[in-house]
Coordinates of C-alpha atoms in Angstrom, one line a residue:
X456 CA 25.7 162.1 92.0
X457 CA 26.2 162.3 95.6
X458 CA 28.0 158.5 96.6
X459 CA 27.3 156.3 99.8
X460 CA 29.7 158.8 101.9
X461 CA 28.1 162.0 100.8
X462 CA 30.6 163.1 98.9
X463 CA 29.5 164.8 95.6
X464 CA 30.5 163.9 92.1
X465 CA 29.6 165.7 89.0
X466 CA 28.6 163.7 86.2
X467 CA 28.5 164.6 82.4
X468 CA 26.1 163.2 79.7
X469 CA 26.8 163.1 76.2
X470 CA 24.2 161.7 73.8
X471 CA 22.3 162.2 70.3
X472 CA 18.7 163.1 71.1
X473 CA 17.7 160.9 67.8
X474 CA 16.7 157.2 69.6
X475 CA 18.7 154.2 67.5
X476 CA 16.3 152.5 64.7
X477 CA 13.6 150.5 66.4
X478 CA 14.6 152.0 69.5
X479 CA 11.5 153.7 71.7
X480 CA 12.0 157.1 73.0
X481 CA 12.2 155.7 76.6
X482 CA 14.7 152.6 76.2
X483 CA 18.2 153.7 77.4
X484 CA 21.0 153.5 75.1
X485 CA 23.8 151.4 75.4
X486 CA 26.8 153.6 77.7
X487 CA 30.1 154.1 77.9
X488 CA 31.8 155.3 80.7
X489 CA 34.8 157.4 80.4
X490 CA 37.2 157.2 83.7
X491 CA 40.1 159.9 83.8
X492 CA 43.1 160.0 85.6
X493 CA 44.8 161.2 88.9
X494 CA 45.2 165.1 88.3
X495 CA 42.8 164.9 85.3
X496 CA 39.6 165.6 84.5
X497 CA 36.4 164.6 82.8
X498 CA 36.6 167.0 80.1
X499 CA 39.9 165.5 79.3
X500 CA 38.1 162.3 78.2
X501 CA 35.5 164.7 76.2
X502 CA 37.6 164.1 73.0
X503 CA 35.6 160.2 72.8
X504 CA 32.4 161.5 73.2
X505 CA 31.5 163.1 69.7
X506 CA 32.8 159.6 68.0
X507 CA 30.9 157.3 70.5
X508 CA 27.8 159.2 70.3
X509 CA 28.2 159.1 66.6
X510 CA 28.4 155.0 67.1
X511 CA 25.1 155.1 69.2
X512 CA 26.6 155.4 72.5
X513 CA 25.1 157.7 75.6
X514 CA 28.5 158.4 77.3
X515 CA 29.5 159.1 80.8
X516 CA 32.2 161.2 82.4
X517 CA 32.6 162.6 86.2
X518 CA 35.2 163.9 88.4
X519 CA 36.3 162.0 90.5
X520 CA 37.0 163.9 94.4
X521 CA 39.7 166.4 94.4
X522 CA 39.3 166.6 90.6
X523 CA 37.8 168.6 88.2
X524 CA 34.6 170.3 89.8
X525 CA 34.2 167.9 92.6
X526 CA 35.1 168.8 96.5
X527 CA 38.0 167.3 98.2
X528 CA 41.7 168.0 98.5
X529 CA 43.2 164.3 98.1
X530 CA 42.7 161.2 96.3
X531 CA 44.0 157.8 95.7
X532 CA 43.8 154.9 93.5
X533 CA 41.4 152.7 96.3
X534 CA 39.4 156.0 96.3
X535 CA 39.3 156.0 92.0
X536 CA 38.3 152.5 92.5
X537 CA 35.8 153.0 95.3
X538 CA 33.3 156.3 93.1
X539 CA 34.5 154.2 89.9
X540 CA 32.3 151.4 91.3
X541 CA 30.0 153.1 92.5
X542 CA 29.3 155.3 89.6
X543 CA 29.4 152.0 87.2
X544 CA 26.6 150.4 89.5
X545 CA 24.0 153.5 89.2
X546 CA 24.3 153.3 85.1
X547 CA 24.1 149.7 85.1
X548 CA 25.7 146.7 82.9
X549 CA 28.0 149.0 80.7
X550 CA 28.4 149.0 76.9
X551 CA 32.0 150.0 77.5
X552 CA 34.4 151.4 79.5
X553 CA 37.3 154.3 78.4
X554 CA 39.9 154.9 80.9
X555 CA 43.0 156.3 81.4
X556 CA 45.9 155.9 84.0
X557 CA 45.4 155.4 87.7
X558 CA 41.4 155.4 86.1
X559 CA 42.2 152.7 84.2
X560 CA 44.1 150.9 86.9
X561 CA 40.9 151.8 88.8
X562 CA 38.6 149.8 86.2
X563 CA 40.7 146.5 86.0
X564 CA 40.4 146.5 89.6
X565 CA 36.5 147.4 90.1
X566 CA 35.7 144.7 87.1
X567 CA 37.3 141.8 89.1
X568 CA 35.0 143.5 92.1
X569 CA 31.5 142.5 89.8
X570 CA 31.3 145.8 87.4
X571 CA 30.1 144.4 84.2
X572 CA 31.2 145.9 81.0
X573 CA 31.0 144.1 77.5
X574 CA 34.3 145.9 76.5
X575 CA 37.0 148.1 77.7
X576 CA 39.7 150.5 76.2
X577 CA 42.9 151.5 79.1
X578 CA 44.8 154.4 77.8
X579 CA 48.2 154.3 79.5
X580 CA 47.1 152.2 82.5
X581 CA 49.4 151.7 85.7
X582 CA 49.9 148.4 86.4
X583 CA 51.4 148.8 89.3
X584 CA 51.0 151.6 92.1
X585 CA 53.9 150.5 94.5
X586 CA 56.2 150.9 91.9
X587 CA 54.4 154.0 90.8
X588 CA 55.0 155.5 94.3
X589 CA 58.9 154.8 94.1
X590 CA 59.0 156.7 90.9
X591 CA 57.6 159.0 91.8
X592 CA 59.0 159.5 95.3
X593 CA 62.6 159.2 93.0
X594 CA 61.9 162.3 90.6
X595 CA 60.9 164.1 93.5
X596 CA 64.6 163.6 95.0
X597 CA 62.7 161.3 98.1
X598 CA 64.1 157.6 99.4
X599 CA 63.0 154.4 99.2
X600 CA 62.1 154.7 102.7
X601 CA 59.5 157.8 102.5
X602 CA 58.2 156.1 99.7
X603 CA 57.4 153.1 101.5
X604 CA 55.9 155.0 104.6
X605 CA 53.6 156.6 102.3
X606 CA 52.5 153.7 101.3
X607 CA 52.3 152.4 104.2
X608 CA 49.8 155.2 105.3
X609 CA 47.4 155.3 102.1
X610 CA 46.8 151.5 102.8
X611 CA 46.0 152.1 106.4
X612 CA 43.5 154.5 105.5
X613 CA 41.7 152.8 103.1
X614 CA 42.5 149.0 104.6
X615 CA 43.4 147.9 101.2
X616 CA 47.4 146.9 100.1
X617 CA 48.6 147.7 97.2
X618 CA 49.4 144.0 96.1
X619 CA 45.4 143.6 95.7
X620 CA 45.8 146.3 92.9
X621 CA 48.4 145.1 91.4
X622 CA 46.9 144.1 87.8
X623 CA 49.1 141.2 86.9
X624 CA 47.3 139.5 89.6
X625 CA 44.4 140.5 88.5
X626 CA 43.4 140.6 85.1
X627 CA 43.8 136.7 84.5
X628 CA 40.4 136.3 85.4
X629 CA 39.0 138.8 82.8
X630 CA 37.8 137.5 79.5
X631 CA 36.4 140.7 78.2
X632 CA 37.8 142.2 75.4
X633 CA 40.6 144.7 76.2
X634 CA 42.3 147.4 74.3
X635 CA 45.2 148.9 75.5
X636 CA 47.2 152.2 74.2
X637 CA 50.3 153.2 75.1
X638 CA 53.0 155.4 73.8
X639 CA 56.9 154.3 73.8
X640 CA 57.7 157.7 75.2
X641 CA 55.5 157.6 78.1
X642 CA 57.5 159.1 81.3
X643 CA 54.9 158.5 84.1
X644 CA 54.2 154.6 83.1
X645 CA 56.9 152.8 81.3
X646 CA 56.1 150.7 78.3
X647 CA 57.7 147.8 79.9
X648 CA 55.8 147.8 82.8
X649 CA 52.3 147.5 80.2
X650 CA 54.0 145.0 78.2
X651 CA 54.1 143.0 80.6
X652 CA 50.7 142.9 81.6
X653 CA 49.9 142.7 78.3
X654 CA 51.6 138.9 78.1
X655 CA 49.8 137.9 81.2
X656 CA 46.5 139.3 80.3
X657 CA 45.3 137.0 77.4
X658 CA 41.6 138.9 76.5
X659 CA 44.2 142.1 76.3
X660 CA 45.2 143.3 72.9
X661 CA 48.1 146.4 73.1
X662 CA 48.8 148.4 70.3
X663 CA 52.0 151.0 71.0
X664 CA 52.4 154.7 69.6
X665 CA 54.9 156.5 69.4
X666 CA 55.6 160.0 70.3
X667 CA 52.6 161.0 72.1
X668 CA 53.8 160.5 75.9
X669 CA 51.3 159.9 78.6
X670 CA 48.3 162.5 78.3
X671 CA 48.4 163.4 74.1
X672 CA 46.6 159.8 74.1
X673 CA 43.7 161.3 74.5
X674 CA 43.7 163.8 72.1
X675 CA 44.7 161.8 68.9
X676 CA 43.2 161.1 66.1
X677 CA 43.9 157.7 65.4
X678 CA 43.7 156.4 69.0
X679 CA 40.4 157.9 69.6
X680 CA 39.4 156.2 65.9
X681 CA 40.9 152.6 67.2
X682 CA 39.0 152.9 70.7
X683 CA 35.5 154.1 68.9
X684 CA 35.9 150.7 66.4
X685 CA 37.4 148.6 69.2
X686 CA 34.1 149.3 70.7
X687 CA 32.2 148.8 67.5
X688 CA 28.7 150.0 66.9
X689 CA 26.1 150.4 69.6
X690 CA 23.2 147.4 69.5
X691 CA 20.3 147.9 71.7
X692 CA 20.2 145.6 75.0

């Protein structure tokens, strides 16, 4: 899918070639789109597919720019937003949306932006990318101060802030109905940080694991099982 700057994103298409009962050949099948994170990659989402198809669902992935198969050397969460919306608005109203981390941070921020989904699951989201960035920026033995002017540099380029990501303040207007996963021993988003939005975020429902950490999410069996019936089975629009 080449998007409005040119730029080329791969997209992957999972779906049963049986149509759903009643259903004519030619009527598209509900979708779900599956958003990965920063340094990942549809394929790590491909653990969904198989389940949702199963349900009824035709199901999405792509890689995002400087991911996966798709060109680029850089990428950042207004740049996650900006092919998430895009991508979203060339498959039309959404069944449902699986995302995980600075994807799923990337999805509460391009449904308050007018994508329409009737349901989403967030697998480890990040509520918050300035405190991300000082994490991060920590581990990697840098101050507060480099943090800050790197910050100060990815908002420049894009012309967004980080406050207008920041899902607290966002996800009060959604009403959809949310799943979130997270683990107790995540080290790249702390629990408390998701529990948090989880109080502020009424249509949200968070269920905790424990001892999977940030990416084996996505590979277990019983989260992929409570996203697939969270979901539910596919109707026909």
């Amino acid at each position: 899918m080449k998007l409005t700057d040119g730029t080329q994103v791969p997209l992957y298409e999972w779906r049963d070639a049986r149509p759903l009962a009643g259903v004519r050949d030619e009527a598209p099948l509900p979708t779900v789109l599956l958003v990965h994170g920063f340094g990942g990659r549809a394929g790590q989402m491909g653990g969904f597919a198989a389940p949702l198809v199963a349900a009824g669902y035709r199901v999405i992935a792509f890689d995002a720019p400087a991911h996966g198969a798709a060109a680029g050397s850089r990428s950042s969460l207004p740049e996650m937003l900006e092919v998430t919306q895009q991508v979203a608005a060339r498959l039309g109203p959404l069944a449902g949306v699986v995302a995980h981390s600075n994807g799923a941070a990337a999805v509460i921020a391009a449904l308050t932006r007018g994508m329409q989904a009737d349901r989403v699951a967030l697998l480890a989201p990040m509520p918050d990318l300035e405190s991300f960035i000082q994490r991060l920026a920590s581990q990697l033995g840098f101050s507060a101060s480099v943090a800050k002017r790197a910050q100060s540099r990815v908002e420049a380029r894009y012309g967004l802030p980080f406050s207008a990501l920041k899902a607290a303040t966002l996800t009060p207007q959604l009403t959809l109905p949310t799943l979130i996963l997270h683990d107790s021993g995540d080290r790249i988003i702390p629990l408390q940080e998701v529990e948090d939005l989880a109080q502020v975020w009424k249509a949200a429902r968070l269920e905790v694991s424990d001892g999977l950490g940030h990416n084996r999410l996505l590979r277990d069996a019983a989260v992929i099982a409570a996203v697939v019936a969270h979901l539910g089975v596919a109707t026909p629009r």
